[in-house]
XYZ file of C-alpha atoms in Angstrom:
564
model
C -181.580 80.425 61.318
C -184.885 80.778 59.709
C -185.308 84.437 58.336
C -188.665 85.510 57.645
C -190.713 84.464 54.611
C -194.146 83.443 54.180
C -194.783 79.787 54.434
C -196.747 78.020 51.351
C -197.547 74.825 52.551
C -198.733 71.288 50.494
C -202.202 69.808 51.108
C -202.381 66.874 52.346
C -204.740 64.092 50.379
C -207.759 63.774 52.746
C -209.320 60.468 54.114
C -211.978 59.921 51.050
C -210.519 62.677 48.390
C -210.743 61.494 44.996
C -207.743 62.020 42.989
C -208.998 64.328 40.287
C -209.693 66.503 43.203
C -205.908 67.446 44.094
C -204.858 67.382 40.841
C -204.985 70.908 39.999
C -204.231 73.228 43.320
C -203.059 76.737 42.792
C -200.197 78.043 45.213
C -203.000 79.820 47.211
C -204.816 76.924 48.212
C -201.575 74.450 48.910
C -201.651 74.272 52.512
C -200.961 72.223 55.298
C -203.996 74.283 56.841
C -206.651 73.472 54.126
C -210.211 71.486 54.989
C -210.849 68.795 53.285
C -212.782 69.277 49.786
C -212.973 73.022 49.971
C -211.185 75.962 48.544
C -209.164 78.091 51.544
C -210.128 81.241 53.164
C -207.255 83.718 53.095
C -207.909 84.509 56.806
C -207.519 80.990 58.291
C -206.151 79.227 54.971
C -202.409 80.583 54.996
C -200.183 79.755 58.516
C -199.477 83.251 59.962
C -196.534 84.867 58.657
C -193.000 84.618 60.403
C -192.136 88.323 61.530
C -189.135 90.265 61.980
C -189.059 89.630 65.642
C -188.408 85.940 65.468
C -185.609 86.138 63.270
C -184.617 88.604 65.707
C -185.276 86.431 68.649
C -182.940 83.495 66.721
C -180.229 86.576 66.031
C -180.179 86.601 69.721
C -180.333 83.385 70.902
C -177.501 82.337 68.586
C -175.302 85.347 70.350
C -176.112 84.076 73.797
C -174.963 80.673 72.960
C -171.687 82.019 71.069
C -171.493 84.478 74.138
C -170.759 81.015 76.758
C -168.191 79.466 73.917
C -166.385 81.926 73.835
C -166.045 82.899 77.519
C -165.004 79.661 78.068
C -162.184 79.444 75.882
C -161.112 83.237 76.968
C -160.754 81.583 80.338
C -159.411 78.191 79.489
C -156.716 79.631 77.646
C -155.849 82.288 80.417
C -156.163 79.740 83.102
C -154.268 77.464 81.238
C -150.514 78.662 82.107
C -151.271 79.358 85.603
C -148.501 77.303 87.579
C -150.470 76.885 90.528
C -153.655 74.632 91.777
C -157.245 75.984 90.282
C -158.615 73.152 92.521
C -156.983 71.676 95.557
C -156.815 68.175 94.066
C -155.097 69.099 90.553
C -151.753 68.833 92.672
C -152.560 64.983 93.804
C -153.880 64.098 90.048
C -149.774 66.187 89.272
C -148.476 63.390 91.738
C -149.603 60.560 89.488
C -148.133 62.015 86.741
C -144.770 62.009 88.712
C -145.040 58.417 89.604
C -145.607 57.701 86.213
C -142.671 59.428 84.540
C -140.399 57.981 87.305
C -141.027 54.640 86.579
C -143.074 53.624 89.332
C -146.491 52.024 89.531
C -149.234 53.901 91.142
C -151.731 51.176 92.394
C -149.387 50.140 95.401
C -150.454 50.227 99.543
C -151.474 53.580 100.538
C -148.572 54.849 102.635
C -147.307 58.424 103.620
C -144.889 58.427 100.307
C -147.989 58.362 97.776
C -151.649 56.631 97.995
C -153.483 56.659 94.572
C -157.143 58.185 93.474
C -159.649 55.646 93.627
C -159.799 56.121 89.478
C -158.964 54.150 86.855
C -155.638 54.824 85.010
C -156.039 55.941 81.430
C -156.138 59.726 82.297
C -153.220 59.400 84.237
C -151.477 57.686 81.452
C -152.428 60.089 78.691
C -151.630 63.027 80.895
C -147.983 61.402 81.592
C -147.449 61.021 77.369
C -148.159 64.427 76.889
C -145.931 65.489 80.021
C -143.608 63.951 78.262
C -143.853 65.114 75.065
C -143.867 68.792 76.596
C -140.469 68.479 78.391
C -141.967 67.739 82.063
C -144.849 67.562 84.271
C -147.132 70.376 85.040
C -150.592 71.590 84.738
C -149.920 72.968 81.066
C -149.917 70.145 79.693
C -152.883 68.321 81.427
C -155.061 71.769 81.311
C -154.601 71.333 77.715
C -155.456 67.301 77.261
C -158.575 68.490 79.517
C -159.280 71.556 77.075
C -159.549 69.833 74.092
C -161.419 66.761 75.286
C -163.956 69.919 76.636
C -163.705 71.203 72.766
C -164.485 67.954 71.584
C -167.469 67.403 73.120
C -168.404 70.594 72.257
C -168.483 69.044 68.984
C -170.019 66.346 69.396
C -173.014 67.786 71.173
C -173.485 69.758 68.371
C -173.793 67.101 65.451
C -175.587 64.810 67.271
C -178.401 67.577 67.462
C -177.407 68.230 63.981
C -177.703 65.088 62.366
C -180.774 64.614 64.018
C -182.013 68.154 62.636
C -180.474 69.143 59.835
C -181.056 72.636 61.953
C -177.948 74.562 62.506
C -179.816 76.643 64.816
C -180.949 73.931 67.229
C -177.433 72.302 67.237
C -175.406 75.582 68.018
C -177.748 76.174 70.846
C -177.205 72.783 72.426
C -173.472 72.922 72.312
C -173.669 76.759 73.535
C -176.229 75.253 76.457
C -173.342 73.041 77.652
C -170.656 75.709 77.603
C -173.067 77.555 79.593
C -172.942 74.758 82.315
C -169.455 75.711 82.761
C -169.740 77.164 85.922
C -172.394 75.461 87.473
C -171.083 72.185 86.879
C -167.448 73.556 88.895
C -165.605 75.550 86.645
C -163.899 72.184 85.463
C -163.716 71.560 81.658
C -160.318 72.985 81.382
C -158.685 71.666 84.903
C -156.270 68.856 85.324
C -158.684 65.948 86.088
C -160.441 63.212 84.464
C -163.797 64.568 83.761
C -163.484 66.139 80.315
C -161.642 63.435 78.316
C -164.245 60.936 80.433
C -167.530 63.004 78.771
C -165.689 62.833 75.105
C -165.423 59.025 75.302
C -169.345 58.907 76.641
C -169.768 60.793 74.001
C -168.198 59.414 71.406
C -169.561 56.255 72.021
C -172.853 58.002 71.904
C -172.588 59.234 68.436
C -171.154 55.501 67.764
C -174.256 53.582 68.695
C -176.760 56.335 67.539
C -175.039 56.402 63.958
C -173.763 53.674 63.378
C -174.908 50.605 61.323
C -172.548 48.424 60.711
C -171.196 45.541 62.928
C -167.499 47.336 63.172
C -169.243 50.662 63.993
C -170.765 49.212 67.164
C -167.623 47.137 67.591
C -165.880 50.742 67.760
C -168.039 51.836 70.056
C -167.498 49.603 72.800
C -164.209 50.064 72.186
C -164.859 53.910 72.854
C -166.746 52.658 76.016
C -163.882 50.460 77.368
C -161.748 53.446 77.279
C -164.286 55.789 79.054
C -164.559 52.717 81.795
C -160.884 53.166 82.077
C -161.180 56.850 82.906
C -163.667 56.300 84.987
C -165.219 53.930 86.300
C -168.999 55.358 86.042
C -168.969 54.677 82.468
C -170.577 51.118 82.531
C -173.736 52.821 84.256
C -174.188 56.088 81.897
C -174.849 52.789 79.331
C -176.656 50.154 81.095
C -180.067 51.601 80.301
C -179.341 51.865 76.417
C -177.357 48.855 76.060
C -180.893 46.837 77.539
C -182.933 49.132 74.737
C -180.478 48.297 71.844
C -180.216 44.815 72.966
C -184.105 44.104 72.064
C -183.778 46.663 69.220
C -180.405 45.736 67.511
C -179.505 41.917 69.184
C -176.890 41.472 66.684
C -174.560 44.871 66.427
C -175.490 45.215 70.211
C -173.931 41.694 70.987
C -170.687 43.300 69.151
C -170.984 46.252 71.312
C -170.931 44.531 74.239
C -168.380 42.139 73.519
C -165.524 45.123 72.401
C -165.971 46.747 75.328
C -165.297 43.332 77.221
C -162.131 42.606 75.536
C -161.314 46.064 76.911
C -162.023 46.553 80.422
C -161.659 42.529 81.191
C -158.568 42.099 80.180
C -157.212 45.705 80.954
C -158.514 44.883 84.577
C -156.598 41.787 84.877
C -153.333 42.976 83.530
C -153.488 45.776 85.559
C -154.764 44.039 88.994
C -151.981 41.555 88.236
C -149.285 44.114 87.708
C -149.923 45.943 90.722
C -150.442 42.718 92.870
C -154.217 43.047 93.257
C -154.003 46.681 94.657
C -155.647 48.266 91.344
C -158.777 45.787 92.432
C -158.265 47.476 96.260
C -158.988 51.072 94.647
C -161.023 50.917 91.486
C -163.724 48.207 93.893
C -163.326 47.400 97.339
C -162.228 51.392 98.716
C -164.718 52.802 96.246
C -167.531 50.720 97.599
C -166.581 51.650 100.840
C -168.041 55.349 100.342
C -170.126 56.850 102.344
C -173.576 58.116 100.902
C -175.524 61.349 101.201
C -178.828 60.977 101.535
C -179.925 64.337 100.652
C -178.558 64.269 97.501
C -181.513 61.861 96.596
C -183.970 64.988 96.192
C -180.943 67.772 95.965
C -179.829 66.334 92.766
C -183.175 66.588 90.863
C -184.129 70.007 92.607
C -180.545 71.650 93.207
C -179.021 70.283 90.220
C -181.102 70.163 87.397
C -183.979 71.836 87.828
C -182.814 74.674 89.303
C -180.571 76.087 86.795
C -181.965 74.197 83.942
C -185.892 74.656 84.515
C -186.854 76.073 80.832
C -184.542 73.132 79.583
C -186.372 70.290 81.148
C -189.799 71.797 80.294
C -188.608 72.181 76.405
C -187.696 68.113 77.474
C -190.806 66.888 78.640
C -192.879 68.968 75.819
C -190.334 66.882 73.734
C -191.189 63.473 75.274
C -194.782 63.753 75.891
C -196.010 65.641 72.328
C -193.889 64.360 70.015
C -193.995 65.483 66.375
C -195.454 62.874 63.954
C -192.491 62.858 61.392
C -189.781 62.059 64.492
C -189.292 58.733 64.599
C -190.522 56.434 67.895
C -186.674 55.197 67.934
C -185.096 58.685 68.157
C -187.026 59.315 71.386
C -186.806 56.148 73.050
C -182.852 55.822 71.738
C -182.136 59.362 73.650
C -184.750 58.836 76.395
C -182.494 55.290 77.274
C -179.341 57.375 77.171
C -180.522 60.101 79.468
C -181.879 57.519 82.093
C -178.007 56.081 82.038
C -176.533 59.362 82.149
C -178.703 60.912 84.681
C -177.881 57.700 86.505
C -174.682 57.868 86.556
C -174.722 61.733 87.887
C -176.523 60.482 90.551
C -174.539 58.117 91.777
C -171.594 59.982 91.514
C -173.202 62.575 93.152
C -174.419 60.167 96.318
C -170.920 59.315 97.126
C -169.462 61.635 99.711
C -167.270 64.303 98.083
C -169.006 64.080 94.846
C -168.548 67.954 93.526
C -170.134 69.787 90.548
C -167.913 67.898 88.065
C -170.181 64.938 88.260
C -172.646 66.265 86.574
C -171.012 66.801 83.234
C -172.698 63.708 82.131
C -176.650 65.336 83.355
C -176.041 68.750 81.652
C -174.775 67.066 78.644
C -177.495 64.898 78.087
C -179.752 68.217 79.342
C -178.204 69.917 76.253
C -178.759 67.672 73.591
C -182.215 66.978 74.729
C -182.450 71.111 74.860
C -181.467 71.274 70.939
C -184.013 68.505 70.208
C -187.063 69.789 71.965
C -186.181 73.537 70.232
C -185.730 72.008 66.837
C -189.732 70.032 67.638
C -190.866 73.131 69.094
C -189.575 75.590 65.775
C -190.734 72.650 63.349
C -194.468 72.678 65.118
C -194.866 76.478 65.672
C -193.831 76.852 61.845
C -196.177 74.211 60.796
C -199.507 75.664 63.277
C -202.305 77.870 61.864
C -203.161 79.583 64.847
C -203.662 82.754 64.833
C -201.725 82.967 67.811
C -198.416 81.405 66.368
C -196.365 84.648 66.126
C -196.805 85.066 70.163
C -196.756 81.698 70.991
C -193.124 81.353 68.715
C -192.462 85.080 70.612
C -193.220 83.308 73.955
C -191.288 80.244 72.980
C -188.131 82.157 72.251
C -188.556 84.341 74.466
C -187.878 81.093 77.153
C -185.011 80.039 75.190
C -183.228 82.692 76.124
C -184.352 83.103 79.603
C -182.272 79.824 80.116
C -179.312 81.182 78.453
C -179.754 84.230 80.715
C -180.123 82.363 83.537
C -176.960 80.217 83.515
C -174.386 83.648 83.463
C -172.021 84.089 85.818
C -169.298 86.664 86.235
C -166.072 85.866 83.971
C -163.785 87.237 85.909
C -164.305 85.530 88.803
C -163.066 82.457 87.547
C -159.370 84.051 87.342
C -156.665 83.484 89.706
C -155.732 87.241 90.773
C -151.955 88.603 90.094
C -151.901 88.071 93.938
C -152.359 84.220 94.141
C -149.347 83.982 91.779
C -146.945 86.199 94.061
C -148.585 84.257 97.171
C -147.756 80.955 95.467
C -144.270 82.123 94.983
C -143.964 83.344 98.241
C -144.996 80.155 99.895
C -142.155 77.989 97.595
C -140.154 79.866 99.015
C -140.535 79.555 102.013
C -140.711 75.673 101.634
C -137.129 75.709 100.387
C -135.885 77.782 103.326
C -136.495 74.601 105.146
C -133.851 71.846 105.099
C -134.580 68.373 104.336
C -138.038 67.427 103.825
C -141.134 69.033 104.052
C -144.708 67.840 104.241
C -147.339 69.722 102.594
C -149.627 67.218 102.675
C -152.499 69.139 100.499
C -150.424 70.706 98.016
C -147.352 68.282 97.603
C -146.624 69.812 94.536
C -145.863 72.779 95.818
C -142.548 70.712 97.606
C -141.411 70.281 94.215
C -141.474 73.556 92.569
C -139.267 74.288 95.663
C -137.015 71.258 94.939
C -137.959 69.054 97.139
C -140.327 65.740 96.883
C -143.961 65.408 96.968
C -145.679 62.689 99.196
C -149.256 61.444 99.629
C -152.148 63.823 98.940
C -154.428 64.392 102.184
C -157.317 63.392 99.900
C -156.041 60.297 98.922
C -155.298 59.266 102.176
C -158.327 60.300 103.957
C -159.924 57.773 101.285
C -158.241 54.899 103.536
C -158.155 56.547 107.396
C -161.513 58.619 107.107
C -163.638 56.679 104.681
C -162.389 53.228 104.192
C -163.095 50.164 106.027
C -161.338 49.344 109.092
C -158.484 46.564 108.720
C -154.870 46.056 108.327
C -154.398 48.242 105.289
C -155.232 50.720 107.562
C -153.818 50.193 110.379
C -150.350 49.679 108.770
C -150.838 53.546 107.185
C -152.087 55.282 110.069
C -149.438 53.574 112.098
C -146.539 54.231 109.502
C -147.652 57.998 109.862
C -147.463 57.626 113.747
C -144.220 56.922 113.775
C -142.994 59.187 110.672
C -144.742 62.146 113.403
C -142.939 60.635 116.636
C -139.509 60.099 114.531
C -139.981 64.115 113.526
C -139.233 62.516 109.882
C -140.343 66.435 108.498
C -138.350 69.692 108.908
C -141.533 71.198 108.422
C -145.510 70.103 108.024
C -147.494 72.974 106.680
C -151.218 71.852 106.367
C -154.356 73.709 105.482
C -156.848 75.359 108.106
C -159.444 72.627 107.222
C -157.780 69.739 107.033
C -159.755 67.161 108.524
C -157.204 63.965 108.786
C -153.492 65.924 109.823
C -155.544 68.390 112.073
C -158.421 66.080 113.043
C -157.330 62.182 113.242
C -153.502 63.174 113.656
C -153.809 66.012 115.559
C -153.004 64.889 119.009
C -149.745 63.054 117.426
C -149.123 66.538 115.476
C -149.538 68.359 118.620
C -147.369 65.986 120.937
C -144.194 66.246 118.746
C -144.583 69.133 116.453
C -145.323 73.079 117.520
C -146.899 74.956 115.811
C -144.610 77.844 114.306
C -146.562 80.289 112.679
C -149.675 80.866 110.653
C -149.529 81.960 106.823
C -151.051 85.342 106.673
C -152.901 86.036 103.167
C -154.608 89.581 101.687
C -158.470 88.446 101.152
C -158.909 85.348 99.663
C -155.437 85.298 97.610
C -154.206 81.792 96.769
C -157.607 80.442 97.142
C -158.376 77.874 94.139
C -161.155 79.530 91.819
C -162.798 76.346 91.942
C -163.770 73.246 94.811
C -163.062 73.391 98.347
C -162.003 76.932 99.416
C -158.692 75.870 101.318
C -155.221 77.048 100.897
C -151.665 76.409 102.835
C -152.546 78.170 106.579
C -150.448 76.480 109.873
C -146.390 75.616 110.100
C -145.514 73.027 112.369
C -141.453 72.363 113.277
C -140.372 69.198 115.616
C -140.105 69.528 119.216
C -136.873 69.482 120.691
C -136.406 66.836 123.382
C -138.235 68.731 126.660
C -139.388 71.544 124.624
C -143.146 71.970 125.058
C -145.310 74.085 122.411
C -145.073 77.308 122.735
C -147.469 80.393 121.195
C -147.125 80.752 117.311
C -145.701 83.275 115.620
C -148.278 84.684 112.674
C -146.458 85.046 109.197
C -147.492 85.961 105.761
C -147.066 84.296 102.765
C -143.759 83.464 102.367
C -142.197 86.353 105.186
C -141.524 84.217 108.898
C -141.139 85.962 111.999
């Protein structure tokens, strides 16, 4: 932080000065302010002094960005051992992780026993290792992979703004500006999915091509990008821009970029498509193209998204861009501006594709951030270096936004906490799935089958991807027909689905309702067993087999875990 201390600048040698002329300058009459040729006025010689407030200001600004780090890993770490779902889909990325450690292969043909996420695998992988490593799967272990990768970044952020600098100041605020996206981006850099160790590799292979200068260095980075493909497969467009920009810049060590990250993803993709007899093509290409759009989200992401919550941000951004300070190099802007276009892009994107949540946007707010710590560094460096008059209000003023932005981005803590109630709910509702013999189908929360010691099988997500979204054909046909007859064969003791569950009550519900009743209703206090985070749905209708002649009768309403 800068304290307060008055500034005694160095004269710059005027168009025309002859040398004899700046030899001999006293300390009074060093400044950047000076006219040419003449001695300084103390009134409009000496830039106005820095005063107590702005140091003050900085004090502040450096506590609101420490406030969001540490809030976030308060929560991460008491979210962490939570043995129940914080979103509804941590429990289908827990079923690839079970695959995985049984020695199966999870690109195979979607059917009621498992159908994959239309991701690539590494996350999956990594998440399995450590599962391992911890004595079994569970959301401790992948909470923590996600935590770290969030930490990481954190980093990263950081010395990028840092190195670019050499202000502490500016580079604390940029990582505290992501942490502060926490909730507005879902509430996600700690959960059991993809997106955190996906931003580390983008990340890393940011700091890569930005540093770097050697032939290996940019080798490593594509390396770094071929992993982050293989998280997720939006990596190749967070780069396309900047590749193009380093391509004219640096042919040479871009060339070597762009051939690591080839001998990564190209031949990763054929072992893999290979392995799984073409069905890791099926997800990772064909079903993901198959997505429907939202064409709001073409305006909602630029109004809703980013400049909504991140307003003072982009203006810091565009005073950045457009009135650039003389001693920042052209590259650093157009380097950055290249990467922002790609990540931004790939946001976007994400974000058009139906079901596209908050977590997309870790790439936009990241980018946000590190243009954030930039622009305040350009804006500190100019205010110090004006002779206004006016400087001490308009550095007041400028602070004075800073934190605004900060302020603006709270949310409640607490609120991100699963209640002492969701845990007794979730142990009530186990329960009650084991009082059922043989197999039960909990179609949104399979996992919740095996804490009670029985299997999991396919995640309603994962198979809406191929009955609600996908393209019609005989993939499927063959799945919705196997679930036909598992429904008309009253394969499940029990089927307990959730109250919005738009493919088991929707597409099957006429097959649900012709051979299943419906048995009770799980009764909950307020919103317990809610996740924290996503799609607000939780375990809500039991449905038991007809018995030959038996029509449906009137439900019963339970609570969680109690039947009538």
């Amino acid at each position: 932080m800068d304290k307060p201390q008055k500034r005694v600048g160095r004269k710059k040698n005027a168009a025309g000065a002859q040398p004899e002329r700046l030899a001999a300058k006293t300390p009074a009459s060093s400044d950047a302010c000076s006219p040419a040729g003449g001695d300084l006025h103390p009134s409009v010689a000496q830039p106005p002094a820095a005063r107590p407030e702005v140091f003050y200001f900085q004090c502040l600004l450096g506590l609101g960005a420490l406030f969001f780090v540490i809030v976030y890993i308060v929560l991460a770490l008491l979210r962490m051992p939570y043995p129940y779902e914080l979103e509804w889909i941590e429990g289908g990325m827990l079923d690839h992780i079970y695959r995985i450690l049984a020695g199966q292969k999870i690109y195979v043909p979607p059917s009621l026993a498992f159908s994959p996420a239309i991701y690539t695998p590494l996350y999956f992988y990594l998440g399995a290792g450590i599962c391992q490593l911890a004595g079994g799967a569970g959301f401790f272990p992948l909470r923590l992979v996600s935590f770290l990768a969030s930490l990481a970044s954190f980093s990263l952020i950081a010395f990028l703004v840092w190195r670019e600098t050499r202000h502490g100041l500016a580079a604390f605020l940029a990582a505290g500006l992501f942490a502060a996206t926490y909730r507005i981006s879902g509430a996600w850099f700690d959960l059991a999915r993809i997106d955190s160790v996906f931003l580390f590799l983008l990340l890393a292979t940011l700091v890569l091509l930005r540093w770097g200068d050697r032939l290996s260095t940019y080798a490593a980075a594509g390396f770094s990008l071929g992993l982050a493909f293989l998280t997720k497969q939006s990596a190749l467009v967070a780069f396309m821009p900047l590749t193009l920009w380093l391509l004219w810049q640096r042919p040479k060590h871009t060339l070597a970029f762009i051939g690591a990250a080839c001998l990564v993803i190209f031949p990763a993709s054929v072992v893999l498509d290979r392995l799984h007899q073409g069905w890791y093509g099926y997800y990772i290409f064909s079903l993901l193209r198959q997505q429907p759009l939202l064409k709001k989200v073409l305006i909602t992401f630029w109004t809703h998204d980013l400049l909504r919550p991140l307003w003072v941000a982009a203006f810091f951004s565009l005073v950045y861009l457009v009135r650039p300070d003389k001693s920042t190099p052209p590259q650093q802007r157009f380097f950055y501006l290249a990467a922002a276009a790609g990540w931004l892009g790939a946001s976007w994107i994400s974000r058009l594709h139906y079901g596209g949540y908050d977590n997309v946007l870790f790439p936009a707010y990241a980018i946000g951030a590190i243009f954030f710590g930039l622009a305040f560094w350009a804006c500190e460096k100019s205010l110090h270096a004006s002779c206004s008059p006016r400087r001490p209000v308009m550095h007041f003023f400028f602070l004075l936004l800073a934190l605004v932005q900060f302020a603006w981005l709270y949310y409640p803590p607490a609120r991100q906490l699963p209640s002492a109630s969701d845990r007794v709910s979730g142990k009530n509702i186990v329960g009650l799935i084991r009082k059922y013999p043989g197999e039960v189908l909990v179609p949104s929360h399979g996992y919740l089958a095996v804490l009670a010691g029985k299997r999991s099988w396919a995640h309603t997500q994962m198979l809406s991807d191929t009955i609600l979204l996908g393209p019609p054909g005989p993939v499927r046909d063959a799945l919705v027909a196997e679930i036909r007859t598992a429904l008309k064969g009253r394969r499940f003791s029990a089927i307990i689905v959730n109250y919005n569950d738009p493919l088991f009550l929707g597409f099957f519900g006429q097959d649900l309702k012709e051979f299943y009743r419906l048995s009770g209703g799980i009764q909950y206090q307020g919103k317990d067993f809610l996740p924290v985070t996503g799609m607000l749905t939780r375990p809500a209708y039991i449905f038991i087999p007809l018995q030959n002649g038996e029509a449906a009768g009137r439900p019963a309403r339970t609570s969680a875990g109690k039947t009538e």
